[in-house]
Structures are given as C-alpha cells and as structure tokens.
Coordinates of C-alpha atoms in Angstrom, one line a residue:
Chain A
M1 CA -53.3 35.8 36.3
S2 CA -51.8 37.6 33.3
D3 CA -53.1 36.9 29.8
I4 CA -50.2 34.7 28.8
N5 CA -50.5 32.7 32.0
K6 CA -54.2 32.2 31.2
L7 CA -53.5 31.2 27.7
V8 CA -50.7 28.8 28.7
Q9 CA -53.0 27.2 31.3
F10 CA -55.8 26.9 28.7
I11 CA -53.5 25.1 26.3
R12 CA -52.2 22.8 29.0
V13 CA -55.7 21.8 30.0
E14 CA -56.8 21.2 26.4
F15 CA -53.6 19.3 25.7
N16 CA -54.0 17.1 28.8
R17 CA -57.6 16.4 27.8
S18 CA -56.6 15.3 24.3
L19 CA -53.8 13.1 25.8
K20 CA -56.2 11.5 28.2
L21 CA -58.7 10.8 25.4
F22 CA -56.0 9.4 23.1
P23 CA -57.1 5.9 22.3
L24 CA -54.6 3.3 23.5
P25 CA -55.4 -0.5 23.4
N26 CA -55.7 -2.3 26.7
K27 CA -53.8 -5.4 25.6
P28 CA -51.2 -6.6 25.8
E29 CA -50.9 -5.1 29.2
Y30 CA -47.2 -5.7 29.3
L31 CA -46.9 -3.0 26.6
Y32 CA -49.7 -0.6 27.3
D33 CA -49.8 -0.5 31.1
P34 CA -46.4 1.0 31.3
I35 CA -47.2 3.4 28.5
K36 CA -50.4 4.6 30.3
F37 CA -48.4 4.9 33.6
A38 CA -45.8 7.1 31.9
L39 CA -48.4 9.3 30.3
K40 CA -50.1 9.9 33.7
G41 CA -47.0 11.9 34.8
K42 CA -47.6 15.5 35.4
G43 CA -45.3 17.0 32.8
K44 CA -45.2 20.8 32.4
R45 CA -46.0 20.3 28.7
F46 CA -43.6 23.0 27.6
R47 CA -43.2 21.4 24.2
P48 CA -46.9 21.1 23.4
I49 CA -47.5 24.7 24.6
L50 CA -44.7 25.9 22.3
I51 CA -46.1 24.0 19.4
H52 CA -49.6 25.5 20.0
L53 CA -48.2 29.0 20.2
S54 CA -46.0 28.6 17.2
G55 CA -48.9 27.0 15.3
K56 CA -51.1 29.9 16.1
A57 CA -48.5 32.4 14.9
F58 CA -48.0 30.5 11.7
K59 CA -51.7 30.0 11.2
T60 CA -51.5 26.2 11.2
D61 CA -54.7 24.1 11.3
P62 CA -55.5 23.6 15.0
D63 CA -56.4 19.9 14.6
I64 CA -53.0 19.2 13.0
I65 CA -51.3 21.3 15.8
M66 CA -52.9 19.1 18.4
K67 CA -51.6 16.0 16.6
V68 CA -48.1 17.4 16.4
S69 CA -48.1 18.3 20.1
L70 CA -49.3 14.8 21.1
A71 CA -46.6 13.2 18.9
V72 CA -43.9 15.4 20.3
E73 CA -44.9 14.8 23.9
L74 CA -44.9 11.1 23.3
L75 CA -41.5 11.3 21.7
H76 CA -40.2 13.4 24.6
C77 CA -41.6 10.9 27.2
F78 CA -40.0 8.0 25.2
T79 CA -36.5 9.7 25.4
L80 CA -36.9 10.4 29.1
I81 CA -37.8 6.7 29.7
H82 CA -34.8 5.4 27.9
D83 CA -32.5 8.1 29.4
D84 CA -33.7 7.2 32.9
I85 CA -32.7 3.6 32.3
M86 CA -29.3 4.7 30.9
D87 CA -28.7 7.0 33.9
S88 CA -30.3 4.7 36.5
D89 CA -32.5 7.5 37.7
N90 CA -35.3 6.4 40.0
L91 CA -37.5 9.5 40.3
R92 CA -39.0 11.7 37.7
R93 CA -41.8 14.3 38.1
N94 CA -42.4 13.1 41.6
M95 CA -43.1 9.6 40.4
P96 CA -41.0 6.5 40.1
T97 CA -39.3 6.2 36.8
L98 CA -40.8 3.6 34.5
H99 CA -38.0 1.0 34.8
H100 CA -38.2 1.5 38.6
Q101 CA -42.0 1.1 38.7
F102 CA -42.0 -1.9 36.3
D103 CA -38.7 -3.3 35.1
T104 CA -36.0 -2.5 32.5
S105 CA -37.5 -4.7 29.8
S106 CA -41.0 -3.2 30.2
A107 CA -39.5 0.3 30.1
I108 CA -37.4 -0.3 27.0
L109 CA -40.4 -1.8 25.2
A110 CA -42.8 1.0 26.4
G111 CA -40.3 3.6 25.0
D112 CA -40.2 1.8 21.7
G113 CA -44.0 1.6 21.6
M114 CA -44.4 5.3 22.4
F115 CA -41.9 6.3 19.7
T116 CA -43.8 4.2 17.2
I117 CA -47.2 5.7 18.3
S118 CA -45.6 9.2 17.9
Q119 CA -44.7 8.3 14.3
L120 CA -48.2 7.0 13.7
I121 CA -49.9 10.2 14.9
L122 CA -47.8 12.2 12.5
N123 CA -48.3 9.7 9.7
S124 CA -52.0 10.3 10.0
I125 CA -51.7 14.0 9.1
E126 CA -53.0 14.3 5.6
N127 CA -51.5 16.3 2.8
K128 CA -48.4 17.2 4.7
P129 CA -45.2 18.2 2.8
D130 CA -42.8 15.3 2.1
A131 CA -40.2 17.1 4.2
F132 CA -42.2 17.0 7.4
M133 CA -41.4 13.4 8.5
Q134 CA -37.9 13.9 7.3
H135 CA -37.4 17.0 9.5
Y136 CA -39.0 15.2 12.4
N137 CA -36.8 12.1 12.3
E138 CA -33.7 14.2 11.7
T139 CA -34.5 15.9 15.0
V140 CA -34.9 12.5 16.7
L141 CA -31.5 11.3 15.4
E142 CA -30.0 14.5 16.7
I143 CA -31.6 13.8 20.2
C144 CA -29.9 10.4 20.1
E145 CA -26.6 12.0 19.2
G146 CA -27.0 14.4 22.1
Q147 CA -27.7 11.6 24.5
A148 CA -24.6 9.8 23.1
L149 CA -22.4 12.8 23.8
D150 CA -23.9 13.2 27.3
K151 CA -23.1 9.5 28.1
H152 CA -19.6 9.8 26.5
F153 CA -18.8 12.9 28.4
E154 CA -19.3 11.0 31.7
E155 CA -16.1 9.1 30.9
L156 CA -14.1 12.2 30.0
D157 CA -12.4 14.7 32.3
D158 CA -11.9 17.8 30.2
I159 CA -15.1 19.0 28.7
S160 CA -15.3 22.6 27.5
I161 CA -18.3 24.8 27.7
D162 CA -18.4 24.7 23.8
M163 CA -18.5 20.9 23.8
Y164 CA -21.3 21.2 26.4
T165 CA -23.4 23.6 24.4
D166 CA -23.0 21.5 21.3
M167 CA -24.3 18.5 23.3
V168 CA -27.3 20.3 24.8
E169 CA -28.1 21.9 21.5
K170 CA -28.7 18.3 20.2
K171 CA -30.1 16.8 23.3
T172 CA -32.6 19.6 24.3
G173 CA -32.3 22.3 21.6
A174 CA -33.2 20.1 18.6
L175 CA -36.6 19.2 20.0
L176 CA -37.5 22.8 21.1
G177 CA -36.4 23.8 17.6
A178 CA -38.8 21.2 16.2
C179 CA -41.6 22.5 18.4
F180 CA -41.2 25.8 16.8
Y181 CA -40.5 24.8 13.2
L182 CA -42.8 21.8 12.7
P183 CA -45.9 23.9 12.5
A184 CA -44.1 26.2 10.1
V185 CA -43.3 23.3 7.8
I186 CA -47.0 22.3 7.8
S187 CA -47.9 25.9 6.9
G188 CA -45.6 25.8 3.9
K189 CA -43.0 28.3 5.0
S190 CA -39.9 28.5 2.9
N191 CA -36.7 26.6 3.7
D192 CA -34.9 29.8 4.6
E193 CA -37.6 30.8 7.1
I194 CA -37.7 27.4 8.6
E195 CA -34.0 27.4 9.2
K196 CA -34.3 30.8 11.0
I197 CA -37.3 29.5 13.0
K198 CA -35.4 26.4 13.9
Y199 CA -32.5 28.4 15.1
V200 CA -34.7 30.4 17.6
G201 CA -36.0 27.2 19.1
R202 CA -32.5 25.7 19.5
Q203 CA -31.1 28.8 21.2
L204 CA -34.1 28.6 23.6
G205 CA -33.4 25.0 24.2
I206 CA -29.8 25.6 25.1
A207 CA -30.9 28.3 27.6
F208 CA -33.6 26.0 28.9
Q209 CA -31.0 23.2 29.6
I210 CA -28.5 25.5 31.3
Q211 CA -31.3 26.7 33.5
D212 CA -32.1 23.1 34.3
D213 CA -28.5 22.5 35.4
L214 CA -28.9 25.4 37.8
F215 CA -32.2 24.1 39.2
E216 CA -30.6 20.7 39.7
I217 CA -28.5 22.3 42.4
F218 CA -30.4 25.3 43.6
E219 CA -34.0 24.4 43.4
D220 CA -36.3 22.8 46.0
E221 CA -36.4 19.0 45.7
N222 CA -40.2 18.9 46.0
V223 CA -40.6 21.5 43.3
M224 CA -38.2 19.6 41.0
G225 CA -40.0 16.3 41.5
K226 CA -36.7 14.4 41.6
S227 CA -33.6 14.1 43.8
L228 CA -31.2 17.0 43.3
G229 CA -27.5 16.7 42.5
S230 CA -27.8 13.4 40.7
D231 CA -26.2 14.7 37.6
I232 CA -23.2 15.9 39.6
F233 CA -23.1 12.7 41.5
S234 CA -23.0 10.6 38.3
N235 CA -20.3 12.8 36.8
K236 CA -22.5 14.4 34.2
K237 CA -20.8 17.4 32.5
T238 CA -23.3 20.1 33.3
A239 CA -22.6 23.8 32.8
I240 CA -22.2 24.0 36.6
A241 CA -19.7 21.2 36.8
I242 CA -17.6 22.5 33.9
E243 CA -17.5 26.1 35.2
A244 CA -16.8 24.9 38.8
K245 CA -13.8 22.9 37.5
N246 CA -12.6 25.9 35.5
R247 CA -12.7 28.0 38.6
N248 CA -10.8 25.7 41.0
K249 CA -10.4 22.1 39.9
T250 CA -8.7 20.9 43.0
E251 CA -11.3 22.2 45.5
W252 CA -14.2 21.2 43.3
D253 CA -12.9 17.7 42.8
S254 CA -12.5 17.4 46.6
I255 CA -16.0 18.6 47.3
I256 CA -17.4 16.2 44.7
R257 CA -15.5 13.3 46.2
Q258 CA -17.0 14.1 49.6
F259 CA -20.6 14.5 48.1
D260 CA -22.9 11.8 49.4
G261 CA -25.5 12.4 46.7
K262 CA -27.8 14.2 49.1
D263 CA -26.4 17.1 51.1
L264 CA -25.8 20.0 48.7
E265 CA -24.6 22.6 51.2
N266 CA -20.9 22.5 50.4
I267 CA -21.5 22.4 46.7
R268 CA -23.9 25.4 46.9
K269 CA -21.4 27.3 49.1
F270 CA -18.6 26.7 46.6
L271 CA -20.7 27.7 43.6
L272 CA -21.9 30.9 45.3
E273 CA -18.5 32.0 46.7
N274 CA -16.7 31.4 43.5
N275 CA -19.3 33.2 41.4
V276 CA -19.9 30.0 39.4
K277 CA -23.7 30.4 39.9
D278 CA -23.4 33.9 38.5
K279 CA -21.4 32.8 35.5
V280 CA -23.8 30.0 34.6
E281 CA -26.7 32.4 35.0
T282 CA -25.0 34.8 32.6
L283 CA -24.5 32.0 30.1
A284 CA -28.2 31.1 30.2
E285 CA -29.1 34.8 29.9
H286 CA -26.9 35.0 26.8
Y287 CA -28.8 32.2 25.0
F288 CA -32.2 33.6 26.1
S289 CA -31.2 37.0 24.7
S290 CA -30.1 35.4 21.4
A291 CA -33.5 33.6 21.2
Y292 CA -35.4 36.9 21.9
S293 CA -33.5 38.9 19.3
E294 CA -33.9 36.2 16.6
L295 CA -37.5 35.9 17.4
L296 CA -38.0 39.7 17.0
A297 CA -36.1 39.5 13.7
L298 CA -38.6 37.0 12.5
G299 CA -41.3 39.6 12.9
F300 CA -42.7 38.6 16.3
D301 CA -43.1 41.6 18.6
N302 CA -42.5 41.7 22.3
D303 CA -46.2 41.8 22.9
S304 CA -46.7 38.4 21.1
D305 CA -47.7 35.3 23.0
T306 CA -44.6 33.5 21.9
Y307 CA -42.3 36.2 23.1
K308 CA -44.1 36.3 26.4
F309 CA -43.9 32.5 26.7
F310 CA -40.2 32.6 26.2
K311 CA -40.1 35.2 29.1
M312 CA -42.2 32.8 31.1
I313 CA -39.8 30.0 30.6
Q314 CA -36.9 32.2 31.6
G315 CA -38.7 33.1 34.8
R316 CA -39.8 29.6 35.7
H317 CA -38.7 28.0 38.9
S318 CA -38.3 24.4 37.8
Chain B
M1 CA -26.6 -24.0 -8.0
S2 CA -30.3 -23.7 -8.9
D3 CA -31.7 -20.5 -10.5
I4 CA -33.4 -19.5 -7.3
N5 CA -30.3 -20.0 -5.3
K6 CA -28.3 -17.9 -7.7
L7 CA -30.9 -15.2 -7.6
V8 CA -31.1 -15.1 -3.8
Q9 CA -27.3 -15.0 -3.6
F10 CA -27.2 -12.2 -6.1
I11 CA -29.7 -10.2 -4.1
R12 CA -27.9 -10.9 -0.9
V13 CA -24.6 -9.6 -2.3
E14 CA -26.2 -6.5 -3.7
F15 CA -28.0 -5.8 -0.5
N16 CA -24.9 -6.2 1.6
R17 CA -23.0 -3.9 -0.8
S18 CA -25.7 -1.2 -0.3
L19 CA -25.7 -1.7 3.4
K20 CA -21.9 -1.3 3.5
L21 CA -22.1 1.8 1.4
F22 CA -24.9 3.3 3.5
P23 CA -23.5 6.6 4.8
L24 CA -23.3 6.7 8.6
P25 CA -21.6 9.5 10.5
N26 CA -18.5 8.7 12.5
K27 CA -19.4 10.9 15.5
P28 CA -20.5 10.7 18.2
E29 CA -18.8 7.3 18.4
Y30 CA -20.9 6.3 21.4
L31 CA -23.9 6.2 19.1
Y32 CA -22.4 5.1 15.7
D33 CA -19.8 2.6 16.7
P34 CA -22.3 0.2 18.2
I35 CA -24.6 0.7 15.2
K36 CA -21.8 -0.1 12.8
F37 CA -20.9 -3.2 14.9
A38 CA -24.5 -4.4 14.8
L39 CA -24.6 -4.0 11.0
K40 CA -21.5 -6.0 10.5
G41 CA -23.3 -9.2 11.7
K42 CA -23.8 -11.8 9.0
G43 CA -27.5 -11.9 8.8
K44 CA -29.2 -14.2 6.3
R45 CA -31.1 -11.2 5.0
F46 CA -34.4 -13.1 4.5
R47 CA -36.4 -9.9 4.9
P48 CA -34.4 -7.9 2.3
I49 CA -34.6 -10.9 -0.2
L50 CA -38.3 -11.2 0.3
I51 CA -38.7 -7.5 -0.3
H52 CA -36.7 -7.6 -3.5
L53 CA -38.6 -10.7 -4.8
S54 CA -41.9 -9.1 -3.9
G55 CA -40.9 -5.8 -5.5
K56 CA -39.9 -7.6 -8.7
A57 CA -43.3 -9.3 -8.8
F58 CA -45.2 -6.1 -8.2
K59 CA -43.0 -4.1 -10.6
T60 CA -41.8 -1.7 -8.0
D61 CA -39.0 0.8 -8.8
P62 CA -35.7 -1.1 -7.9
D63 CA -34.1 2.0 -6.2
I64 CA -37.2 2.3 -3.9
I65 CA -37.0 -1.5 -3.2
M66 CA -33.4 -1.2 -2.1
K67 CA -34.4 1.6 0.3
V68 CA -37.3 -0.4 1.7
S69 CA -35.1 -3.4 2.2
L70 CA -32.4 -1.3 4.0
A71 CA -35.0 0.3 6.2
V72 CA -36.6 -3.1 7.1
E73 CA -33.3 -4.7 7.9
L74 CA -32.3 -1.8 10.2
L75 CA -35.7 -2.1 11.9
H76 CA -35.2 -5.9 12.3
C77 CA -31.7 -5.4 13.8
F78 CA -33.1 -2.7 16.2
T79 CA -35.7 -5.1 17.5
L80 CA -33.2 -7.9 17.9
I81 CA -30.9 -5.6 19.9
H82 CA -33.6 -4.5 22.3
D83 CA -35.0 -8.1 22.5
D84 CA -31.5 -9.4 23.4
I85 CA -31.3 -6.9 26.3
M86 CA -34.7 -7.9 27.5
D87 CA -33.8 -11.6 27.2
S88 CA -30.2 -11.2 28.5
D89 CA -29.0 -13.1 25.5
N90 CA -25.2 -12.9 24.9
L91 CA -24.7 -14.5 21.5
R92 CA -26.4 -13.7 18.1
R93 CA -25.2 -14.8 14.7
N94 CA -22.0 -16.1 16.1
M95 CA -21.1 -12.6 17.6
P96 CA -21.6 -11.1 21.0
T97 CA -24.9 -9.3 21.3
L98 CA -24.6 -5.5 21.3
H99 CA -25.2 -5.0 25.1
H100 CA -22.7 -7.7 25.7
Q101 CA -20.0 -6.2 23.5
F102 CA -20.6 -2.6 24.6
D103 CA -23.1 -2.1 27.5
T104 CA -26.9 -1.8 28.0
S105 CA -27.0 1.9 27.6
S106 CA -25.1 1.9 24.3
A107 CA -27.3 -0.9 23.0
I108 CA -30.6 0.8 24.0
L109 CA -29.4 4.0 22.3
A110 CA -28.1 2.2 19.2
G111 CA -31.4 0.5 18.8
D112 CA -33.2 3.8 19.0
G113 CA -30.9 5.3 16.5
M114 CA -31.3 2.5 14.0
F115 CA -35.1 2.7 14.3
T116 CA -34.8 6.4 13.6
I117 CA -32.5 5.9 10.6
S118 CA -34.9 3.3 9.3
Q119 CA -37.7 5.9 9.4
L120 CA -35.4 8.4 7.6
I121 CA -34.7 6.0 4.8
L122 CA -38.4 5.5 4.2
N123 CA -39.1 9.2 4.6
S124 CA -36.7 9.9 1.7
I125 CA -38.8 7.9 -0.8
E126 CA -40.6 10.5 -2.9
N127 CA -44.2 10.4 -4.1
K128 CA -45.1 7.5 -1.9
P129 CA -48.8 7.0 -1.0
D130 CA -49.8 8.5 2.4
A131 CA -50.6 5.1 3.7
F132 CA -47.1 3.8 3.3
M133 CA -45.6 5.1 6.5
Q134 CA -48.8 4.4 8.4
H135 CA -48.7 0.7 7.3
Y136 CA -45.0 0.6 8.2
N137 CA -45.4 1.9 11.7
E138 CA -48.5 -0.2 12.4
T139 CA -46.3 -3.1 11.7
V140 CA -43.7 -1.9 14.1
L141 CA -46.3 -1.4 16.8
E142 CA -47.5 -5.0 16.2
I143 CA -43.9 -6.2 16.6
C144 CA -43.8 -4.4 20.0
E145 CA -47.1 -6.1 21.0
G146 CA -45.7 -9.5 20.0
Q147 CA -42.6 -8.9 22.1
A148 CA -44.8 -7.8 25.0
L149 CA -46.9 -11.1 24.7
D150 CA -43.7 -13.1 24.5
K151 CA -42.3 -11.5 27.7
H152 CA -45.7 -11.8 29.5
F153 CA -46.0 -15.5 28.6
E154 CA -42.7 -16.1 30.4
E155 CA -44.6 -15.5 33.7
L156 CA -47.6 -17.6 32.8
D157 CA -48.0 -21.3 33.0
D158 CA -50.8 -22.2 30.7
I159 CA -50.2 -20.9 27.2
S160 CA -52.2 -22.6 24.4
I161 CA -50.9 -23.1 20.9
D162 CA -53.5 -20.5 19.7
M163 CA -52.1 -17.9 22.1
Y164 CA -48.6 -18.8 20.8
T165 CA -49.5 -18.4 17.1
D166 CA -51.2 -15.1 17.9
M167 CA -48.0 -14.0 19.6
V168 CA -45.6 -15.1 16.8
E169 CA -48.0 -13.7 14.1
K170 CA -47.3 -10.3 15.7
K171 CA -43.7 -10.8 16.6
T172 CA -42.5 -12.4 13.4
G173 CA -45.4 -12.6 11.0
A174 CA -46.1 -8.9 10.9
L175 CA -42.7 -8.0 9.5
L176 CA -42.6 -10.8 7.0
G177 CA -46.1 -9.6 6.0
A178 CA -44.6 -6.1 5.6
C179 CA -41.8 -7.3 3.4
F180 CA -44.3 -8.7 1.1
Y181 CA -46.9 -5.9 1.1
L182 CA -44.8 -2.7 1.4
P183 CA -43.6 -3.0 -2.3
A184 CA -47.2 -3.6 -3.2
V185 CA -48.3 -0.4 -1.4
I186 CA -45.6 1.6 -3.4
S187 CA -46.9 0.0 -6.6
G188 CA -50.4 1.3 -5.9
K189 CA -52.2 -2.0 -5.3
S190 CA -55.7 -1.8 -4.0
N191 CA -56.5 -2.2 -0.3
D192 CA -58.1 -5.5 -0.9
E193 CA -55.1 -6.9 -2.7
I194 CA -52.8 -5.5 0.0
E195 CA -54.7 -7.3 2.7
K196 CA -54.4 -10.6 0.8
I197 CA -50.7 -10.0 0.2
K198 CA -50.1 -9.2 3.9
Y199 CA -51.9 -12.4 4.9
V200 CA -49.5 -14.6 2.8
G201 CA -46.5 -13.0 4.5
R202 CA -48.0 -13.4 8.0
Q203 CA -48.6 -17.1 7.4
L204 CA -45.1 -17.5 6.2
G205 CA -43.9 -15.7 9.3
I206 CA -45.7 -18.0 11.7
A207 CA -44.3 -21.0 9.8
F208 CA -40.8 -19.5 9.9
Q209 CA -41.0 -18.9 13.7
I210 CA -42.2 -22.4 14.5
Q211 CA -39.3 -23.7 12.4
D212 CA -37.0 -21.5 14.5
D213 CA -38.4 -23.1 17.7
L214 CA -37.4 -26.5 16.3
F215 CA -33.9 -25.3 15.3
E216 CA -33.4 -23.9 18.8
I217 CA -33.5 -27.5 20.0
F218 CA -32.5 -29.7 17.1
E219 CA -30.0 -27.7 15.1
D220 CA -26.2 -27.5 15.4
E221 CA -25.0 -24.7 17.7
N222 CA -22.4 -23.5 15.2
V223 CA -24.9 -23.4 12.4
M224 CA -27.3 -21.4 14.5
G225 CA -24.7 -18.9 15.7
K226 CA -26.1 -18.8 19.2
S227 CA -26.4 -21.1 22.2
L228 CA -29.3 -23.6 21.8
G229 CA -32.0 -24.2 24.3
S230 CA -31.9 -20.7 25.8
D231 CA -35.6 -20.1 25.0
I232 CA -36.5 -23.2 26.9
F233 CA -34.1 -22.3 29.7
S234 CA -35.7 -18.9 30.2
N235 CA -39.2 -20.4 30.2
K236 CA -40.1 -19.0 26.8
K237 CA -43.4 -20.4 25.5
T238 CA -42.2 -21.9 22.2
A239 CA -44.3 -24.3 20.2
I240 CA -42.0 -27.0 21.4
A241 CA -42.5 -26.2 25.1
I242 CA -46.3 -25.9 24.8
E243 CA -46.7 -29.2 22.9
A244 CA -44.3 -31.0 25.3
K245 CA -46.3 -29.8 28.2
N246 CA -49.5 -30.9 26.6
R247 CA -48.1 -34.3 26.0
N248 CA -46.8 -35.0 29.5
K249 CA -46.6 -32.0 31.9
T250 CA -45.0 -33.8 34.8
E251 CA -42.2 -35.4 32.9
W252 CA -41.5 -32.3 30.8
D253 CA -41.4 -30.1 34.0
S254 CA -39.0 -32.5 35.5
I255 CA -36.7 -32.5 32.5
I256 CA -36.7 -28.7 32.3
R257 CA -35.9 -28.5 36.1
Q258 CA -32.9 -30.6 35.5
F259 CA -31.8 -28.7 32.3
D260 CA -28.5 -27.0 32.9
G261 CA -28.9 -24.7 29.8
K262 CA -26.4 -26.7 27.8
D263 CA -27.0 -30.5 27.5
L264 CA -30.0 -31.0 25.3
E265 CA -29.9 -34.8 25.2
N266 CA -32.8 -35.5 27.6
I267 CA -34.9 -32.8 26.1
R268 CA -34.3 -34.1 22.5
K269 CA -35.0 -37.7 23.6
F270 CA -38.3 -36.7 25.2
L271 CA -39.4 -34.7 22.2
L272 CA -38.6 -37.5 19.8
E273 CA -40.1 -40.3 21.9
N274 CA -43.3 -38.4 22.6
N275 CA -43.8 -37.3 18.9
V276 CA -43.6 -33.7 20.0
K277 CA -41.1 -32.9 17.2
D278 CA -43.4 -34.5 14.6
K279 CA -46.3 -32.5 15.9
V280 CA -44.5 -29.2 15.8
E281 CA -43.2 -30.0 12.3
T282 CA -46.7 -30.7 11.2
L283 CA -47.8 -27.3 12.6
A284 CA -45.1 -25.5 10.7
E285 CA -46.1 -27.5 7.6
H286 CA -49.7 -26.3 8.0
Y287 CA -48.7 -22.6 8.0
F288 CA -46.3 -23.1 5.1
S289 CA -49.1 -24.8 3.1
S290 CA -51.4 -22.0 3.9
A291 CA -48.8 -19.5 2.7
Y292 CA -48.3 -21.5 -0.6
S293 CA -52.0 -21.8 -1.4
E294 CA -52.7 -18.1 -0.7
L295 CA -49.7 -17.2 -2.8
L296 CA -51.0 -19.2 -5.7
A297 CA -54.5 -17.7 -5.3
L298 CA -52.8 -14.3 -5.7
G299 CA -51.7 -15.3 -9.2
F300 CA -48.1 -16.4 -8.4
D301 CA -47.4 -19.8 -10.0
N302 CA -45.2 -22.5 -8.5
D303 CA -42.5 -21.7 -11.0
S304 CA -42.3 -18.1 -9.7
D305 CA -39.2 -16.9 -7.8
T306 CA -41.3 -16.0 -4.7
Y307 CA -42.9 -19.5 -4.6
K308 CA -39.4 -21.0 -4.9
F309 CA -38.1 -18.7 -2.2
F310 CA -40.8 -19.8 0.2
K311 CA -39.8 -23.4 -0.5
M312 CA -36.2 -22.5 0.1
I313 CA -37.1 -21.0 3.5
Q314 CA -39.0 -24.1 4.4
G315 CA -36.0 -26.2 3.5
R316 CA -33.5 -24.1 5.3
H317 CA -31.4 -25.5 8.1
S318 CA -31.2 -22.5 10.4

C-alpha cells in the first residue's frame, strides 16, 4: 500500500472510531434509533479525510479537526437522508435508505436531529473566529439551493452544462469547499486565502460529482451500493443526460423511454458509440485539472498528501 | 385597549415589518418560494413578543433582540412545516400547509432552509457568549426529542399525564424557555439565573400546550385556523385524550371509534359531563400558577409587562 493509501486508511479508522464513540442518548428511540442506523452506514468518509488532510496542512489543532469532521459527516448524512426522501431512493451504500427502513416521518426527524447535533459539535469548539459558524451555515444554505436546483431541473427539458455545473457546485462543491476551508478558518488564515482555498475544494467537488454521474451508469452495482441508472430514470439532469441529449436528442429520448430502470445495455452502447462518455470524462478531467493547478498555486506541491488524495479521488472506482 | 395590549400589538407590528423586510434571495424559486409562502402566514408571534419583553426586562440590545426573535420565529415555522408533513395536516393558520400547497419535497427542503437561515441570523450577532449557540441548539434538539415522543406515543395505548407533560415540556416548553432565557444569555446573566429563567418559560410552555389541547376541541374552527379534533382523530396523546381515557376508557374508546374527524358534539358532551374539561383546565392552571410564582421570585412584579403578557396568554382564545 502506498503512503497516501496508508494515511487515508489510518484517518478513516480513527474517524470511524470517534464516530462510534460519539455519545448519543438512547431515548427517545423514535429519534435516536434511526440516527444510529444512519451512522452505521459504511461511508467512504471522503469529507472527513479531506478535513483531516487540510487541517494537517494548515496546522489546525487535531482535536478541533476531529470535531469538524464529525460535524461535517453528520451534516452530509442529514442531507443524504432528506434527499433520499425527496428522490424516493430505496438503497444507499448497500443499505436501505432511512425512510425505507423506518418511515418518512422518522427519516425527516432523524435528519433534523443530525443537523442539530452537527451544529452542537461545532458550537462546542472554543475560541473559534466569529466567522466560522457563519461560513458553515452559508455552505449549508448553498447545499439546500443546489438540491432545489436539482429538483427544479427534473421538471425542465433544456438544461445546459453550465446550469448543471452551477447546480453541482452548490450541491456537492460547496461542502467539499468547506472541508478544505473550515480548518483554514480555525487556523486564522486571511479572507483572501480562504477564498482561494474554498475555490479549490469547489472545483474538486464539481469534478467529483461529474465522476459520480459516470459511475451511476458505468460502474458495478455492487461496488456502488445502490441501483444504477436511477438518476436517468427519474429524469435527473446529470452531465451524462445533458451531453447525450446534445448529441442526439431524438435517439436519446427514445432510449430513455424504453429504459425499464434496470437494463443499462442500450444506454451504455449509445453513450460509448456517440462519444458521450469520453466527453463527460473530459469535463471531469477539466475540473480536476483546475483543482490541481489552484492547489499548487496555494503552495501545496505534488508530493503533498492533499495533492495525492485529490489524485486518489480522481482514480477511485465508486 | 390596555397598555399591555398596546405594547404587544406594537411589538407584533414591528416584528412583522422586520420579517417582511428580511432579505431573501429570489432564486432558486424551488427553495425560496415555499419559504416566502410560509412566512406570509399570520402567526400570533407569541415567541417574538416574549423575546422582546424578556429582552426589555434584561436590558438586552434591541437590535440583537430583533435578530433573536426573527431566528426563533423561523425555527418555529420550520418545526411546524416538518411536523405538518409527519402528521399529514393540511391546514394551518387558515392557510394550506406547505406540503399541501407545494409538495412534500419542497416542504422538507424549505424547512431545512429556514432552519439554516435561523442559524445564520444568530451567527451574525457579534460578541455573543460562546454558550449562546450551544443553548440554542440544545433547545432545538429537545424540540426534536419532543416531536419524537409525540410520534411514538401515537403507537402506544397507555400514556400517563406525566409522560405527556414530559413530552410537551420538550416539544413546546423548551422553545418558550429559550424565548425567555436567550436574551438573558446575551445580557451576561449567571448560569444560575439562566436556569431559573429557563424554568419559568418551560412551565409557561407546558401550560400553553395544555391550553392548546383544550382549544383543539372546544374552540371555534375559524378562530383556530385549522380543522379541530385532528389530534384526537390521529390518536395523539393530548391531555384531553389521556384524562378522558382515565375517566372511562370503554366509553371514550367507543366515542373515538365513531368519530368521523368532524362532528365534535359527542366528544364535547363526554368531556363536559365527565368533568374532563374541568380537570384539564385545572392542570393548565397549575402550570400557569407555577410560571407566575417563579416569575415573581425572579424579581418581576405583577405590574411588569412580562407578568401581564403571561396573563394575556392564559386568557387567549386560540
């Protein structure tokens, strides 16, 4: 295992240990049982890892870094739970989604509770700059805006790639940006630096989401831990769907009409033959490159853990 | 109009003006249109009024007080929106509930957004004690716990009055407590004082909720702005339902089985003839009395605005 792989694995184990030890009340069970169930999911912990690496680079207190990573992972889980209700998704990370395992009311409330606990964890950090919570909640509001655009786009026919990247920058980029800049805020970096740091994370987030759109069609269902093609099936405007329509609207619409939500063969064939897969891969590559060059401009070198972790994300297979 | 009525009306008008002027983005409409719709509701603004009166008594900066009251009202609206989804309620304050007017996804997201904006408003208060946000979010978590108990109790048969008051202390009392103690935290009161102040608000909250249970059966539907009897119909364990069952379980169960969700005549008759109404009124009175005496013990006199406002709440008719 390479050094960066070992480091990432070490952070993941430490993070999971902290999450497991995190004190949650037992009662009322109606609130805390679903929360505990949600936190048992085997997330890849990309966000906590990014926070730990960024915190190390910005020399942030390790105890604070652990708190920030717990808060952000709870926030992330909360948004997934509410998104899954809105999208009627039944499977996530190889486990039933929360509203499917319990019911919609429990899942709404569990999400609200996790969001509140996330705030409480951050509130408990002493001597933090006033701007810290403000930055955090601005990020959350942007995630809400991204989800709103995503839902709104379902009803629209003509979504451009620019509208799409604006949406995923909010829905996914904002939080990856936060993972990268929150430790910097704690460490007292200047506003100018924080804006640059934020930008790197956001570019990474856009790349990450475009990659996810590709996985949703071309990955192995068991690796993904959820049924594939569901975004296409529910008329989500993914990078794939937009570029496919740009290439040949009539044929794409016909393939989608015939799609049963399971058999991806015709969809994959179309995307390969019409170079849509290539084009979307190039788009992801563009945002990864932008993230790398901005990272280097910030003084990270290509031997740094953060740079290597970005490369690891780019090379992931789900 | 009495002085306290004039004062309360003045605060309400000022608060509504601030709420109307509160800057909300227009886009994405999917997020902000439902939020704007929700804020157009004609709430009685009990919580903002309590915050302003408490802030005046504790000599808190008026600009900060307005921020706290906006944040708490947004929080309150958010919890109502999510509760209405969980309870499948279609009418609130004479208007369609948010998930009924839009859809469940929009209402979940609007609630999340309003909660986040509530945090942002409080985050923007400068030089506040570290404990302020911690207190606030502990209150929110307690409200979630109260809602969890309320939902859980729907499935249970034997709920005692003590279990009920524990539930409403969390669901309603915690926030009324916060209205009363948050200004005190800003004004730098000692922990000991804050605990006492919090207790007064919580007692008031329990009384307030028991009163609401009575209104749900005995008020005029047009005054209440929602259909009556819906809590009974959905097997909510209100003070009324618990005491009715204690009085004569067989007869009460039979009346409830025959209840069509609309015609309250038999229910009212039973509650009057079996002194259930009297008993629940006495229970509300007990908690009001407790709130009054603790308020006086804190140094408020019975000529103070706060004392008079408590009396006004007790005398309200919805």
